[in-house]
CSV table of C-alpha atoms and ligand atoms in Angstrom, one decimal:
chain,number,residue,atom,x,y,z
G,3,MET,CA,-107.8,63.6,7.8
G,4,THR,CA,-104.8,61.4,7.3
G,5,SER,CA,-103.4,59.7,10.4
G,6,PRO,CA,-100.1,61.0,11.7
G,7,ALA,CA,-97.1,59.3,10.2
G,8,ALA,CA,-95.1,56.9,12.3
G,9,PHE,CA,-91.9,58.0,13.9
G,10,ILE,CA,-88.8,57.0,11.9
G,11,PRO,CA,-86.1,55.8,14.3
G,12,PHE,CA,-82.4,56.5,13.7
G,13,ASN,CA,-81.5,52.8,13.7
G,14,LYS,CA,-83.2,49.5,13.8
G,15,PRO,CA,-81.3,46.2,13.9
G,16,ALA,CA,-82.7,43.7,11.5
G,17,VAL,CA,-82.9,39.9,11.5
G,18,VAL,CA,-82.1,39.3,7.8
G,19,GLY,CA,-81.3,35.6,7.4
G,20,ARG,CA,-81.0,32.4,9.4
G,21,GLU,CA,-79.8,34.1,12.7
G,22,LEU,CA,-82.6,32.6,14.9
G,23,GLU,CA,-82.2,29.1,13.3
G,24,TYR,CA,-78.5,29.2,14.0
G,25,VAL,CA,-79.0,30.3,17.6
G,26,GLN,CA,-81.4,27.4,18.0
G,27,GLU,CA,-78.8,25.1,16.5
G,28,ALA,CA,-76.1,26.3,18.8
G,29,ILE,CA,-78.3,25.8,21.9
G,30,THR,CA,-79.5,22.3,20.9
G,31,GLY,CA,-76.1,21.1,19.6
G,32,LYS,CA,-74.0,18.8,21.7
G,33,ALA,CA,-70.9,20.9,21.7
G,34,GLY,CA,-72.1,23.4,24.3
G,35,ILE,CA,-72.6,27.1,24.0
G,36,ALA,CA,-69.3,28.5,25.4
G,37,GLY,CA,-66.9,30.0,23.0
G,38,ASN,CA,-64.6,28.5,20.4
G,39,GLY,CA,-67.2,26.1,19.0
G,40,TYR,CA,-68.6,25.7,15.5
G,41,PHE,CA,-70.1,29.1,15.0
G,42,VAL,CA,-67.2,31.0,16.4
G,43,ARG,CA,-64.9,29.2,14.0
G,44,GLN,CA,-67.3,29.7,11.1
G,45,CYS,CA,-67.3,33.5,11.7
G,46,GLU,CA,-63.5,33.6,12.1
G,47,GLN,CA,-63.1,31.7,8.8
G,48,TRP,CA,-65.4,34.0,7.1
G,49,PHE,CA,-63.2,37.0,8.1
G,50,THR,CA,-59.9,35.3,7.2
G,51,GLU,CA,-61.3,34.5,3.7
G,52,ARG,CA,-63.1,37.8,3.0
G,53,ILE,CA,-60.4,40.1,4.4
G,54,GLY,CA,-57.4,37.9,3.7
G,55,SER,CA,-56.1,38.2,7.3
G,56,HIS,CA,-53.7,35.7,8.8
G,57,ALA,CA,-56.1,35.1,11.7
G,58,ALA,CA,-59.4,36.4,13.1
G,59,LEU,CA,-60.3,36.3,16.7
G,60,LEU,CA,-64.0,36.8,17.5
G,61,THR,CA,-64.5,39.0,20.7
G,62,GLY,CA,-67.3,40.3,22.8
G,63,SER,CA,-67.0,43.8,21.2
G,64,CYS,CA,-64.8,45.9,19.0
G,65,THR,CA,-63.6,47.5,22.3
G,66,HIS,CA,-62.4,44.1,23.5
G,67,ALA,CA,-60.6,43.6,20.2
G,68,LEU,CA,-58.9,47.0,20.6
G,69,GLU,CA,-58.0,46.1,24.2
G,70,ILE,CA,-56.3,42.9,23.0
G,71,ALA,CA,-54.4,45.0,20.4
G,72,ALA,CA,-53.3,47.3,23.2
G,73,LEU,CA,-52.1,44.4,25.3
G,74,LEU,CA,-50.2,43.0,22.3
G,75,LEU,CA,-48.2,46.3,22.2
G,76,ASP,CA,-47.0,45.7,25.7
G,77,LEU,CA,-47.2,49.4,26.5
G,78,GLN,CA,-44.9,51.0,29.0
G,79,PRO,CA,-45.8,54.2,31.0
G,80,GLY,CA,-45.4,57.2,28.7
G,81,ASP,CA,-45.9,55.2,25.4
G,82,GLU,CA,-47.8,57.2,22.9
G,83,ILE,CA,-50.5,56.2,20.4
G,84,ILE,CA,-51.4,58.5,17.6
G,85,MET,CA,-55.1,58.7,16.7
G,86,PRO,CA,-57.9,61.0,15.6
G,87,SER,CA,-59.8,62.9,18.3
G,88,TYR,CA,-62.9,62.7,16.1
G,89,THR,CA,-63.8,59.0,16.9
G,90,PHE,CA,-65.7,56.9,19.3
G,91,VAL,CA,-64.4,56.8,22.9
G,92,THR,CA,-63.0,53.3,22.8
G,93,THR,CA,-60.5,54.0,20.0
G,94,ALA,CA,-58.6,55.8,22.8
G,95,ASN,CA,-59.9,54.2,25.9
G,96,ALA,CA,-58.8,50.7,25.0
G,97,PHE,CA,-55.2,52.0,24.9
G,98,VAL,CA,-55.5,54.2,27.9
G,99,LEU,CA,-56.8,51.3,30.0
G,100,HIS,CA,-53.7,49.3,29.1
G,101,GLY,CA,-51.1,52.0,29.7
G,102,GLY,CA,-51.0,54.1,26.6
G,103,THR,CA,-51.2,57.8,26.2
G,104,PRO,CA,-53.3,59.0,23.2
G,105,VAL,CA,-51.9,61.8,21.0
G,106,PHE,CA,-54.7,63.3,19.1
G,107,VAL,CA,-54.4,64.5,15.5
G,108,ASP,CA,-56.8,66.6,13.4
G,109,ILE,CA,-58.9,65.2,10.5
G,110,HIS,CA,-59.4,65.9,6.9
G,111,ALA,CA,-62.4,68.2,6.2
G,112,ASP,CA,-63.5,66.0,3.2
G,113,THR,CA,-63.6,62.5,4.7
G,114,MET,CA,-63.5,63.3,8.5
G,115,ASN,CA,-60.6,60.8,8.6
G,116,ILE,CA,-57.2,61.4,10.4
G,117,ASP,CA,-55.1,63.8,8.4
G,118,GLU,CA,-52.0,61.8,7.5
G,119,ARG,CA,-50.1,65.0,6.7
G,120,LEU,CA,-50.2,65.9,10.4
G,121,ILE,CA,-49.0,62.5,11.7
G,122,GLU,CA,-45.3,62.9,11.2
G,123,ASP,CA,-45.2,66.0,13.4
G,124,ALA,CA,-47.0,64.1,16.2
G,125,ILE,CA,-44.4,61.3,16.3
G,126,THR,CA,-41.9,61.3,19.2
G,127,GLU,CA,-39.5,58.7,20.5
G,128,ARG,CA,-42.3,57.4,22.7
G,129,THR,CA,-44.7,56.8,19.8
G,130,ARG,CA,-45.6,53.1,19.5
G,131,ALA,CA,-48.6,52.9,17.1
G,132,ILE,CA,-50.9,54.8,14.8
G,133,VAL,CA,-54.6,53.9,15.3
G,134,VAL,CA,-56.6,55.0,12.2
G,135,MET,CA,-60.4,55.0,12.1
G,136,HIS,CA,-62.2,54.7,8.8
G,137,TYR,CA,-65.0,57.2,9.4
G,138,GLY,CA,-68.4,56.0,7.9
G,139,GLY,CA,-66.6,53.1,6.2
G,140,VAL,CA,-64.6,55.5,4.0
G,141,SER,CA,-60.9,54.6,4.0
G,142,CYS,CA,-58.1,56.7,5.5
G,143,ARG,CA,-55.2,57.3,3.1
G,144,MET,CA,-53.6,53.9,3.9
G,145,GLY,CA,-50.8,54.1,1.4
G,146,ARG,CA,-49.2,57.1,3.0
G,147,ILE,CA,-50.0,56.0,6.5
G,148,MET,CA,-48.4,52.6,6.0
G,149,GLU,CA,-45.3,54.3,4.5
G,150,LEU,CA,-45.0,56.6,7.5
G,151,ALA,CA,-45.4,53.7,9.9
G,152,GLU,CA,-42.7,51.7,8.2
G,153,LYS,CA,-40.3,54.6,8.2
G,154,HIS,CA,-40.8,55.1,12.0
G,155,HIS,CA,-41.2,51.5,12.9
G,156,LEU,CA,-44.7,51.9,14.2
G,157,VAL,CA,-47.5,49.5,14.4
G,158,VAL,CA,-50.7,50.4,12.5
G,159,ILE,CA,-54.0,49.4,14.0
G,160,GLU,CA,-57.2,50.0,11.9
G,161,ASP,CA,-60.2,50.7,14.0
G,162,ALA,CA,-62.4,49.5,11.2
G,163,ALA,CA,-65.5,49.3,13.4
G,164,GLN,CA,-67.6,51.0,10.7
G,165,ALA,CA,-65.8,49.7,7.7
G,166,MET,CA,-66.7,46.1,7.1
G,167,LEU,CA,-66.8,45.3,3.3
G,168,SER,CA,-65.3,48.7,2.4
G,169,ARG,CA,-62.3,48.8,0.2
G,170,PHE,CA,-59.3,51.1,-0.6
G,171,ARG,CA,-57.7,50.7,-4.0
G,172,ASP,CA,-59.7,47.5,-4.3
G,173,ARG,CA,-58.3,46.0,-1.2
G,174,PRO,CA,-60.5,45.3,1.9
G,175,LEU,CA,-60.3,47.6,4.9
G,176,GLY,CA,-59.0,45.7,7.8
G,177,SER,CA,-56.2,44.2,5.7
G,178,PHE,CA,-53.7,47.1,5.8
G,179,GLY,CA,-52.6,47.5,9.4
G,180,GLN,CA,-50.8,44.8,11.4
G,181,MET,CA,-54.0,44.6,13.3
G,182,ALA,CA,-57.6,45.7,12.7
G,183,THR,CA,-61.0,45.5,14.4
G,184,PHE,CA,-64.6,45.4,13.4
G,185,SER,CA,-67.7,46.0,15.6
G,186,PHE,CA,-71.0,44.1,15.6
G,187,HIS,CA,-72.8,46.5,17.9
G,188,GLU,CA,-76.4,46.9,16.9
G,189,THR,CA,-75.6,50.3,15.3
G,190,LYS,CA,-73.2,48.8,12.9
G,191,ASN,CA,-73.9,47.3,9.4
G,192,TYR,CA,-73.7,43.7,10.7
G,193,THR,CA,-74.7,42.9,14.2
G,194,SER,CA,-74.9,40.4,17.0
G,195,GLY,CA,-76.2,43.0,19.5
G,196,GLU,CA,-72.7,43.4,20.9
G,197,GLY,CA,-69.7,41.8,19.3
G,198,GLY,CA,-66.4,42.3,17.6
G,199,VAL,CA,-63.4,40.7,15.9
G,200,LEU,CA,-59.7,41.3,16.0
G,201,LEU,CA,-58.0,40.7,12.7
G,202,LEU,CA,-54.3,39.8,12.7
G,203,ASN,CA,-52.4,40.5,9.5
G,204,ASP,CA,-49.0,39.8,11.2
G,205,PRO,CA,-48.8,36.1,12.1
G,206,ALA,CA,-46.4,37.0,15.0
G,207,TYR,CA,-49.3,38.2,17.1
G,208,GLN,CA,-51.5,35.1,16.9
G,209,SER,CA,-50.4,32.9,19.7
G,210,ARG,CA,-50.2,35.7,22.3
G,211,ALA,CA,-53.5,37.1,21.1
G,212,GLU,CA,-55.2,33.8,21.7
G,213,ILE,CA,-53.8,33.6,25.2
G,214,LEU,CA,-54.8,37.2,26.0
G,215,ARG,CA,-58.4,36.4,24.9
G,216,GLU,CA,-58.6,33.3,27.0
G,217,LYS,CA,-57.9,34.7,30.5
G,218,GLY,CA,-54.1,34.4,30.1
G,219,THR,CA,-54.3,30.7,29.6
G,220,ASN,CA,-53.0,28.5,26.8
G,221,ARG,CA,-56.4,26.8,26.4
G,222,ASN,CA,-56.3,27.2,22.6
G,223,GLN,CA,-53.0,25.5,22.2
G,224,PHE,CA,-54.2,22.8,24.6
G,225,PHE,CA,-57.3,22.1,22.5
G,226,ARG,CA,-55.2,22.0,19.3
G,227,GLY,CA,-53.0,19.4,21.1
G,228,GLU,CA,-49.9,21.6,20.9
G,229,VAL,CA,-49.3,21.5,24.7
G,230,ASP,CA,-50.3,18.8,27.2
G,231,LYS,CA,-51.4,21.0,30.0
G,232,TYR,CA,-53.8,23.9,30.1
G,233,THR,CA,-52.5,26.6,32.5
G,234,TRP,CA,-51.9,30.2,33.4
G,235,VAL,CA,-49.1,31.5,31.2
G,236,ASP,CA,-49.7,35.3,30.7
G,237,ILE,CA,-52.0,38.2,31.6
G,238,GLY,CA,-55.4,38.2,29.8
G,239,GLY,CA,-59.1,38.9,30.0
G,240,SER,CA,-62.3,37.1,29.1
G,241,TYR,CA,-62.8,38.3,25.6
G,242,LEU,CA,-64.3,35.2,23.8
G,243,PRO,CA,-68.0,35.5,22.9
G,244,SER,CA,-70.4,32.6,23.3
G,245,GLU,CA,-71.6,30.3,20.5
G,246,ILE,CA,-75.1,32.0,20.9
G,247,ILE,CA,-73.6,35.4,19.8
G,248,ALA,CA,-71.5,33.8,17.1
G,249,ALA,CA,-74.5,31.9,15.7
G,250,PHE,CA,-76.5,35.1,15.4
G,251,LEU,CA,-73.6,36.9,13.8
G,252,TYR,CA,-73.0,34.1,11.3
G,253,GLY,CA,-76.6,34.5,10.1
G,254,GLN,CA,-75.8,38.1,9.3
G,255,LEU,CA,-72.5,37.4,7.7
G,256,GLU,CA,-74.1,35.0,5.2
G,257,GLN,CA,-76.3,37.9,4.1
G,258,ALA,CA,-73.5,40.5,4.2
G,259,GLN,CA,-73.6,41.3,0.5
G,260,SER,CA,-77.4,41.9,0.4
G,261,ILE,CA,-77.2,44.0,3.6
G,262,ASN,CA,-74.5,46.1,1.9
G,263,ASN,CA,-76.5,46.5,-1.3
G,264,GLU,CA,-79.6,47.6,0.6
G,265,ARG,CA,-77.7,50.2,2.6
G,266,LEU,CA,-76.0,51.5,-0.5
G,267,SER,CA,-79.3,51.9,-2.2
G,268,ILE,CA,-80.6,54.0,0.7
G,269,TRP,CA,-77.4,56.0,0.8
G,270,ASN,CA,-77.7,56.7,-2.9
G,271,THR,CA,-81.3,57.8,-2.6
G,272,TYR,CA,-80.4,60.3,0.1
G,273,ASN,CA,-77.4,61.5,-1.8
G,274,GLU,CA,-79.4,62.2,-5.0
G,275,ALA,CA,-82.3,63.8,-3.2
G,276,LEU,CA,-80.2,66.2,-1.2
G,277,ALA,CA,-77.9,67.2,-4.1
G,278,PRO,CA,-80.0,70.3,-4.9
G,279,LEU,CA,-79.5,71.5,-1.3
G,280,GLN,CA,-75.8,71.2,-1.7
G,281,ALA,CA,-76.0,73.1,-5.0
G,282,ARG,CA,-77.9,75.9,-3.1
G,283,GLY,CA,-75.1,76.0,-0.5
G,284,ASP,CA,-77.4,74.8,2.3
G,285,LEU,CA,-75.4,71.8,3.3
G,286,ARG,CA,-72.3,69.8,2.3
G,287,GLN,CA,-72.8,66.2,1.3
G,288,PRO,CA,-70.3,63.4,2.1
G,289,ILE,CA,-67.2,63.2,-0.1
G,290,ILE,CA,-66.0,59.7,-1.2
G,291,PRO,CA,-62.5,59.8,-2.7
G,292,GLU,CA,-62.2,58.0,-6.0
G,293,ASN,CA,-60.1,55.1,-4.7
G,294,CYS,CA,-62.5,54.3,-1.9
G,295,GLU,CA,-65.4,51.9,-2.1
G,296,HIS,CA,-67.6,52.6,0.9
G,297,ASN,CA,-70.2,50.4,2.7
G,298,ALA,CA,-72.9,53.0,3.4
G,299,HIS,CA,-72.3,52.7,7.1
G,300,MET,CA,-73.8,56.2,7.6
G,301,TYR,CA,-75.4,59.0,5.7
G,302,TYR,CA,-74.2,62.3,7.0
G,303,PHE,CA,-74.0,65.9,5.9
G,304,LEU,CA,-72.6,69.2,7.3
G,305,THR,CA,-74.8,72.2,8.0
G,306,GLU,CA,-73.5,75.7,7.4
G,307,THR,CA,-73.4,76.5,11.2
G,308,PRO,CA,-73.9,74.8,14.5
G,309,GLU,CA,-77.1,76.8,15.0
G,310,ALA,CA,-78.5,75.5,11.7
G,311,ARG,CA,-77.9,72.0,13.0
G,312,THR,CA,-79.8,72.6,16.2
G,313,GLU,CA,-82.7,74.0,14.3
G,314,LEU,CA,-82.7,71.3,11.7
G,315,LEU,CA,-82.6,68.5,14.3
G,316,SER,CA,-85.6,69.9,16.1
G,317,PHE,CA,-87.5,70.5,12.9
G,318,LEU,CA,-86.8,66.8,11.8
G,319,LYS,CA,-87.9,65.6,15.2
G,320,ALA,CA,-91.2,67.5,14.8
G,321,GLN,CA,-91.6,65.8,11.4
G,322,GLY,CA,-91.1,62.4,13.1
G,323,VAL,CA,-87.6,61.8,11.8
G,324,SER,CA,-84.9,60.9,14.3
G,325,ALA,CA,-81.6,62.4,13.1
G,326,VAL,CA,-78.6,62.5,15.4
G,327,PHE,CA,-75.0,63.8,15.6
G,328,HIS,CA,-71.7,62.6,17.2
G,329,TYR,CA,-68.9,62.8,18.5
G,330,VAL,CA,-67.7,65.1,21.3
G,331,PRO,CA,-64.1,65.4,20.2
G,332,LEU,CA,-62.0,63.3,22.6
G,333,HIS,CA,-59.5,66.0,23.3
G,334,THR,CA,-62.3,68.3,24.5
G,335,SER,CA,-64.0,65.6,26.7
G,336,PRO,CA,-63.4,65.5,30.5
G,337,MET,CA,-61.2,62.4,30.2
G,338,GLY,CA,-59.4,63.7,27.2
G,339,LYS,CA,-58.6,66.9,28.9
G,340,SER,CA,-57.4,65.2,32.0
G,341,LEU,CA,-54.8,63.3,29.9
G,342,GLY,CA,-53.7,66.8,29.0
G,343,ASN,CA,-51.1,66.0,26.4
G,344,ASN,CA,-52.7,67.8,23.5
G,345,ALA,CA,-51.5,71.4,23.6
G,346,GLY,CA,-52.7,72.4,20.2
G,347,ALA,CA,-56.3,72.8,19.1
G,348,LEU,CA,-57.7,70.6,16.4
G,349,PRO,CA,-59.6,73.2,14.4
G,350,VAL,CA,-61.1,70.9,11.7
G,351,THR,CA,-62.3,68.4,14.3
G,352,GLU,CA,-63.8,71.1,16.5
G,353,ASP,CA,-65.6,72.8,13.6
G,354,LEU,CA,-67.0,69.8,11.8
G,355,SER,CA,-68.1,68.0,15.0
G,356,GLU,CA,-70.5,70.9,15.6
G,357,ARG,CA,-72.1,70.8,12.1
G,358,ILE,CA,-72.6,67.1,11.3
G,359,VAL,CA,-76.0,65.5,11.0
G,360,ARG,CA,-76.7,61.8,10.5
G,361,LEU,CA,-79.9,60.5,8.9
G,362,PRO,CA,-81.7,57.2,9.7
G,363,LEU,CA,-80.1,54.4,7.8
G,364,TYR,CA,-81.0,50.7,8.4
G,365,CYS,CA,-82.1,47.6,6.5
G,366,GLY,CA,-85.9,47.7,6.2
G,367,LEU,CA,-86.1,51.5,6.0
G,368,SER,CA,-88.9,51.7,3.3
G,369,GLN,CA,-88.9,53.7,0.2
G,370,GLY,CA,-91.7,55.8,1.6
G,371,GLU,CA,-89.7,56.5,4.8
G,372,GLN,CA,-86.6,57.4,2.8
G,373,GLU,CA,-88.8,59.9,0.9
G,374,ARG,CA,-90.2,61.3,4.1
G,375,VAL,CA,-86.7,61.9,5.5
G,376,CYS,CA,-85.5,63.6,2.3
G,377,ARG,CA,-88.7,65.7,2.1
G,378,ALA,CA,-88.3,66.8,5.7
G,379,VAL,CA,-84.7,68.0,5.2
G,380,THR,CA,-85.7,69.7,2.0
G,381,GLU,CA,-88.6,71.5,3.6
G,382,PHE,CA,-86.4,72.8,6.4
G,383,TYR,CA,-84.2,74.5,3.8
G,384,THR,CA,-86.8,75.5,1.2
G,385,GLY,CA,-89.7,76.3,3.5
G,386,ALA,CA,-91.9,74.1,1.3
G,387,LYS,CA,-95.3,73.0,2.6
G,388,GLN,CA,-95.1,70.9,5.7
G,389,ILE,CA,-96.0,67.2,5.8
G,390,THR,CA,-98.5,65.8,8.3
G,391,PRO,CA,-96.8,66.2,11.7
G,392,VAL,CA,-96.5,63.2,14.0
G,393,SER,CA,-98.8,63.1,17.0
G,394,SER,CA,-95.9,63.5,19.5
G,395,GLY,CA,-92.2,63.4,19.7
G,396,LYS,CA,-92.4,60.0,21.3
G,397,MET,CA,-91.1,56.8,19.6
G,398,VAL,CA,-94.0,55.0,18.1
G,399,SER,CA,-93.7,51.7,16.3
G,400,ASN,CA,-92.9,51.8,12.6
G,401,ALA,CA,-95.8,49.9,11.1
X,3,LIG,C1,-68.8,51.3,17.4
X,3,LIG,C2,-67.4,51.7,17.4
X,3,LIG,C3,-66.5,51.2,18.4
X,3,LIG,C4,-66.9,50.3,19.5
X,3,LIG,O1,-67.5,49.1,19.1
X,3,LIG,P1,-68.1,48.1,20.3
X,3,LIG,O2,-68.3,46.9,19.5
X,3,LIG,O3,-69.4,48.7,20.7
X,3,LIG,O4,-67.1,48.0,21.3
X,3,LIG,C5,-65.2,51.5,18.3
X,3,LIG,N1,-64.7,52.4,17.4
X,3,LIG,C6,-65.5,52.9,16.5
X,3,LIG,C7,-64.9,53.8,15.4
X,3,LIG,C8,-66.9,52.6,16.5
X,3,LIG,O5,-67.7,53.2,15.5
């Protein structure tokens, strides 16, 4: 008898380069381990060079970066921010926390991104900004969105948490809006456990953003010798990560291309293996528009019905494969409902969010494991012979 196959987790953060060496270096260095040291600067420089932003401010999380963006808008009660409902909580919460009111717009059925054709109808005299989210690292239609924003004098903020190294019309995501954010949470392509960055493509934001990040002080200007006293000059939070976090992240950034390549290879394996199921009409595979270069942040597909998803997920679990779904649309969440400003339903969001399935995708997912995942999905639909079941639904280590 063959032994039961090991459980395949949904995500596994990997140490891929010199992360630990750099952490050691940060700790033993003479400059201290608080923020704004060598590794924070190295990471920030990496982003300004790769994305072409005017400035990059490393933060404790993408949520923190979005909060700084919200603070930079100086929101007044009643100010509205247009965004998708099909996104992670903090796309909205960062703005709500700092005085904004989210106005949720439906998504495209092909990319799951905000439907730019619906944005203009959502604009009122209180609208201040459009927050786009590039779902799964596939770009929103940035040409049209930037045009609309310009026409209505709105700020565009890219929640590019999932979109590092993705491109639209051969230009990096994170370089389109006046501001953009990336996340380095352990579930993202590049990670420091928790972490984020705020990219500023409009130089006008830089000096206030630095103050907001440093507890409302002009500490940054003081260290650059631009002012002779370091003092309290504005509101602000403590959003600067330590050198330990930045050192780990820099180890990942140095390997960014190889991480991207490995993820793309897994994504392509899934996509090829599941094509016959799409041809049979069992599921719908992701759609990548021609002018989008994606970063394999996630592999997802849509089941025919919500019931099929429930059955598939429990079948996969029994086969030792952890597949998941997300998001509860924000306009249907308890908090979203309490904000109560979304009269209309968002039919595409509500439909697709109940049919999406995400497969395990991480660096180090072996060829054999990728095959097991594909075989399990195929068996669910074709009723082919079952593979050796795992001993239990519990997580077991992935030898
Ligand atoms: C992960 C994610 C965030 C939050 O990132 P943190 O770094 O955990 O704060 C925000 N928006 C989107 C779209 C995300 O996927």
